[in-house]
Amino acid sequence: QVQLVESGGGLVQAGGSLRLSCAASGRTSSGFIMAWFRQATGKEREFVVGIRRSDGYTYYADSVRGRFTVSGDSAKNTVYLQMNSLKPEDAAVYYCAARVGITVVAVTRRYDYWGQGTQVTVSS
């Protein structure tokens, strides 16, 4: 089993920045894909970014590429999401997810483990 705990959400003005963290525990290994998804009120959960732990390969959704940056700290078993130039449409509950594998996929059902989510609110 793998446990994921997100933190770092909050309220920020449009144009501002936030950094989310996802601490993983349990049966983690380098053979994991870690990802961030988000779900706005009334919308489906959508992929934001994924990172392959073995080599740091990343894949971003078009909507966040150039504004968001994902990184990992293997020693702390933590993945970070630095979000800059935030827009009102970025407001959502952000979820950390993990799957065993070598491919970063943008499909919700392909992820086996999920955190509880952290709220990001962006005021205009």
PDB file of C-alpha atoms in Angstrom:
ATOM      1  CA  GLN A   1       0.000   0.000   0.000  1.00  0.00           C
ATOM      2  CA  VAL A   2       1.020   3.576  -0.655  1.00  0.00           C
ATOM      3  CA  GLN A   3      -0.211   6.591   1.248  1.00  0.00           C
ATOM      4  CA  LEU A   4      -0.174  10.062  -0.267  1.00  0.00           C
ATOM      5  CA  VAL A   5      -0.675  13.272   1.684  1.00  0.00           C
ATOM      6  CA  GLU A   6      -0.959  16.627  -0.052  1.00  0.00           C
ATOM      7  CA  SER A   7      -0.362  20.013   1.511  1.00  0.00           C
ATOM      8  CA  GLY A   8       0.218  23.600   0.478  1.00  0.00           C
ATOM      9  CA  GLY A   9      -3.121  24.644  -0.928  1.00  0.00           C
ATOM     10  CA  GLY A  10      -4.714  27.956  -0.099  1.00  0.00           C
ATOM     11  CA  LEU A  11      -6.035  31.242  -1.398  1.00  0.00           C
ATOM     12  CA  VAL A  12      -3.958  33.312  -3.799  1.00  0.00           C
ATOM     13  CA  GLN A  13      -4.607  36.251  -6.090  1.00  0.00           C
ATOM     14  CA  ALA A  14      -4.499  35.813  -9.832  1.00  0.00           C
ATOM     15  CA  GLY A  15      -0.912  36.051 -11.000  1.00  0.00           C
ATOM     16  CA  GLY A  16       0.405  34.710  -7.722  1.00  0.00           C
ATOM     17  CA  SER A  17       2.150  31.470  -6.839  1.00  0.00           C
ATOM     18  CA  LEU A  18       1.674  28.429  -4.636  1.00  0.00           C
ATOM     19  CA  ARG A  19       3.692  25.293  -4.024  1.00  0.00           C
ATOM     20  CA  LEU A  20       1.957  22.030  -3.324  1.00  0.00           C
ATOM     21  CA  SER A  21       3.638  19.042  -1.719  1.00  0.00           C
ATOM     22  CA  CYS A  22       2.805  15.362  -1.860  1.00  0.00           C
ATOM     23  CA  ALA A  23       4.457  13.140   0.717  1.00  0.00           C
ATOM     24  CA  ALA A  24       4.451   9.449  -0.130  1.00  0.00           C
ATOM     25  CA  SER A  25       4.854   6.596   2.322  1.00  0.00           C
ATOM     26  CA  GLY A  26       4.500   2.860   2.233  1.00  0.00           C
ATOM     27  CA  ARG A  27       5.630   0.611  -0.575  1.00  0.00           C
ATOM     28  CA  THR A  28       7.146   3.260  -2.805  1.00  0.00           C
ATOM     29  CA  SER A  29       9.947   2.645  -5.225  1.00  0.00           C
ATOM     30  CA  SER A  30      11.673   4.175  -8.204  1.00  0.00           C
ATOM     31  CA  GLY A  31       9.240   2.274 -10.415  1.00  0.00           C
ATOM     32  CA  PHE A  32       6.462   4.703  -9.651  1.00  0.00           C
ATOM     33  CA  ILE A  33       4.802   7.396 -11.665  1.00  0.00           C
ATOM     34  CA  MET A  34       3.637  10.332  -9.579  1.00  0.00           C
ATOM     35  CA  ALA A  35       1.087  12.771 -10.908  1.00  0.00           C
ATOM     36  CA  TRP A  36      -1.036  15.746 -10.046  1.00  0.00           C
ATOM     37  CA  PHE A  37      -4.672  15.971 -11.055  1.00  0.00           C
ATOM     38  CA  ARG A  38      -7.226  18.644 -10.298  1.00  0.00           C
ATOM     39  CA  GLN A  39     -10.966  18.831 -10.079  1.00  0.00           C
ATOM     40  CA  ALA A  40     -12.910  22.054 -10.220  1.00  0.00           C
ATOM     41  CA  THR A  41     -16.453  22.268  -8.913  1.00  0.00           C
ATOM     42  CA  GLY A  42     -18.853  20.638 -11.323  1.00  0.00           C
ATOM     43  CA  LYS A  43     -16.107  19.360 -13.605  1.00  0.00           C
ATOM     44  CA  GLU A  44     -14.337  16.078 -14.142  1.00  0.00           C
ATOM     45  CA  ARG A  45     -10.956  15.392 -12.625  1.00  0.00           C
ATOM     46  CA  GLU A  46      -8.227  16.336 -15.078  1.00  0.00           C
ATOM     47  CA  PHE A  47      -4.553  15.577 -15.454  1.00  0.00           C
ATOM     48  CA  VAL A  48      -2.089  18.343 -14.650  1.00  0.00           C
ATOM     49  CA  VAL A  49       1.390  16.811 -14.736  1.00  0.00           C
ATOM     50  CA  GLY A  50       3.195  13.527 -14.209  1.00  0.00           C
ATOM     51  CA  ILE A  51       6.757  12.649 -13.262  1.00  0.00           C
ATOM     52  CA  ARG A  52       8.596   9.365 -13.579  1.00  0.00           C
ATOM     53  CA  ARG A  53      10.613   8.780 -10.442  1.00  0.00           C
ATOM     54  CA  SER A  54      13.319   6.689 -12.078  1.00  0.00           C
ATOM     55  CA  ASP A  55      14.662   9.414 -14.357  1.00  0.00           C
ATOM     56  CA  GLY A  56      12.642  12.550 -13.663  1.00  0.00           C
ATOM     57  CA  TYR A  57      10.824  12.528 -16.988  1.00  0.00           C
ATOM     58  CA  THR A  58       7.868  14.890 -16.898  1.00  0.00           C
ATOM     59  CA  TYR A  59       4.740  15.441 -18.953  1.00  0.00           C
ATOM     60  CA  TYR A  60       2.511  18.484 -18.586  1.00  0.00           C
ATOM     61  CA  ALA A  61      -1.005  19.279 -19.641  1.00  0.00           C
ATOM     62  CA  ASP A  62      -1.077  22.063 -22.210  1.00  0.00           C
ATOM     63  CA  SER A  63      -3.078  24.279 -19.878  1.00  0.00           C
ATOM     64  CA  VAL A  64      -0.260  24.488 -17.324  1.00  0.00           C
ATOM     65  CA  ARG A  65       2.904  24.025 -19.374  1.00  0.00           C
ATOM     66  CA  GLY A  66       5.255  26.935 -18.815  1.00  0.00           C
ATOM     67  CA  ARG A  67       3.526  28.011 -15.591  1.00  0.00           C
ATOM     68  CA  PHE A  68       3.684  24.910 -13.396  1.00  0.00           C
ATOM     69  CA  THR A  69       6.772  22.902 -12.519  1.00  0.00           C
ATOM     70  CA  VAL A  70       6.865  19.468 -10.940  1.00  0.00           C
ATOM     71  CA  SER A  71       9.875  18.188  -9.044  1.00  0.00           C
ATOM     72  CA  GLY A  72      10.750  15.366  -6.719  1.00  0.00           C
ATOM     73  CA  ASP A  73      12.897  14.833  -3.657  1.00  0.00           C
ATOM     74  CA  SER A  74      13.711  11.145  -3.436  1.00  0.00           C
ATOM     75  CA  ALA A  75      15.283  11.446  -0.006  1.00  0.00           C
ATOM     76  CA  LYS A  76      12.043  12.872   1.361  1.00  0.00           C
ATOM     77  CA  ASN A  77       9.791  10.762  -0.850  1.00  0.00           C
ATOM     78  CA  THR A  78       8.015  13.974  -1.760  1.00  0.00           C
ATOM     79  CA  VAL A  79       6.816  15.480  -5.020  1.00  0.00           C
ATOM     80  CA  TYR A  80       6.266  19.206  -5.389  1.00  0.00           C
ATOM     81  CA  LEU A  81       4.135  21.259  -7.722  1.00  0.00           C
ATOM     82  CA  GLN A  82       5.249  24.849  -8.115  1.00  0.00           C
ATOM     83  CA  MET A  83       2.403  26.858  -9.595  1.00  0.00           C
ATOM     84  CA  ASN A  84       3.172  30.316 -10.956  1.00  0.00           C
ATOM     85  CA  SER A  85       1.075  32.875 -12.805  1.00  0.00           C
ATOM     86  CA  LEU A  86      -2.056  31.355 -11.380  1.00  0.00           C
ATOM     87  CA  LYS A  87      -5.338  32.060 -13.102  1.00  0.00           C
ATOM     88  CA  PRO A  88      -8.898  31.862 -11.761  1.00  0.00           C
ATOM     89  CA  GLU A  89      -9.423  28.797 -13.944  1.00  0.00           C
ATOM     90  CA  ASP A  90      -6.666  26.999 -12.012  1.00  0.00           C
ATOM     91  CA  ALA A  91      -8.875  26.956  -8.932  1.00  0.00           C
ATOM     92  CA  ALA A  92      -9.667  23.378  -7.971  1.00  0.00           C
ATOM     93  CA  VAL A  93      -8.986  20.606  -5.528  1.00  0.00           C
ATOM     94  CA  TYR A  94      -5.559  19.273  -6.425  1.00  0.00           C
ATOM     95  CA  TYR A  95      -4.897  15.578  -5.974  1.00  0.00           C
ATOM     96  CA  CYS A  96      -1.651  13.669  -5.877  1.00  0.00           C
ATOM     97  CA  ALA A  97      -1.738  10.237  -7.490  1.00  0.00           C
ATOM     98  CA  ALA A  98       0.628   7.339  -8.026  1.00  0.00           C
ATOM     99  CA  ARG A  99       0.836   4.241 -10.178  1.00  0.00           C
ATOM    100  CA  VAL A 100       3.316   1.475 -10.645  1.00  0.00           C
ATOM    101  CA  GLY A 101       4.783   1.617 -14.121  1.00  0.00           C
ATOM    102  CA  ILE A 102       7.135   3.356 -16.511  1.00  0.00           C
ATOM    103  CA  THR A 103       4.721   5.455 -18.531  1.00  0.00           C
ATOM    104  CA  VAL A 104       3.268   8.787 -17.537  1.00  0.00           C
ATOM    105  CA  VAL A 105      -0.389   8.595 -18.469  1.00  0.00           C
ATOM    106  CA  ALA A 106      -3.027  11.277 -18.225  1.00  0.00           C
ATOM    107  CA  VAL A 107      -5.891   8.921 -17.425  1.00  0.00           C
ATOM    108  CA  THR A 108      -7.440   8.997 -13.971  1.00  0.00           C
ATOM    109  CA  ARG A 109      -8.368   5.313 -13.824  1.00  0.00           C
ATOM    110  CA  ARG A 110      -4.774   4.244 -14.484  1.00  0.00           C
ATOM    111  CA  TYR A 111      -3.663   5.516 -11.093  1.00  0.00           C
ATOM    112  CA  ASP A 112      -3.873   3.212  -8.134  1.00  0.00           C
ATOM    113  CA  TYR A 113      -3.242   5.522  -5.207  1.00  0.00           C
ATOM    114  CA  TRP A 114      -4.698   8.916  -4.382  1.00  0.00           C
ATOM    115  CA  GLY A 115      -4.287  11.558  -1.756  1.00  0.00           C
ATOM    116  CA  GLN A 116      -7.153  13.341  -0.070  1.00  0.00           C
ATOM    117  CA  GLY A 117      -6.690  16.532  -2.078  1.00  0.00           C
ATOM    118  CA  THR A 118      -5.849  20.110  -1.231  1.00  0.00           C
ATOM    119  CA  GLN A 119      -7.926  23.146  -2.187  1.00  0.00           C
ATOM    120  CA  VAL A 120      -6.476  25.882  -4.363  1.00  0.00           C
ATOM    121  CA  THR A 121      -8.517  29.050  -4.684  1.00  0.00           C
ATOM    122  CA  VAL A 122      -7.523  31.837  -7.057  1.00  0.00           C
ATOM    123  CA  SER A 123      -9.179  35.215  -6.704  1.00  0.00           C
ATOM    124  CA  SER A 124      -9.487  37.546  -9.680  1.00  0.00           C
TER     125      SER A 124
END
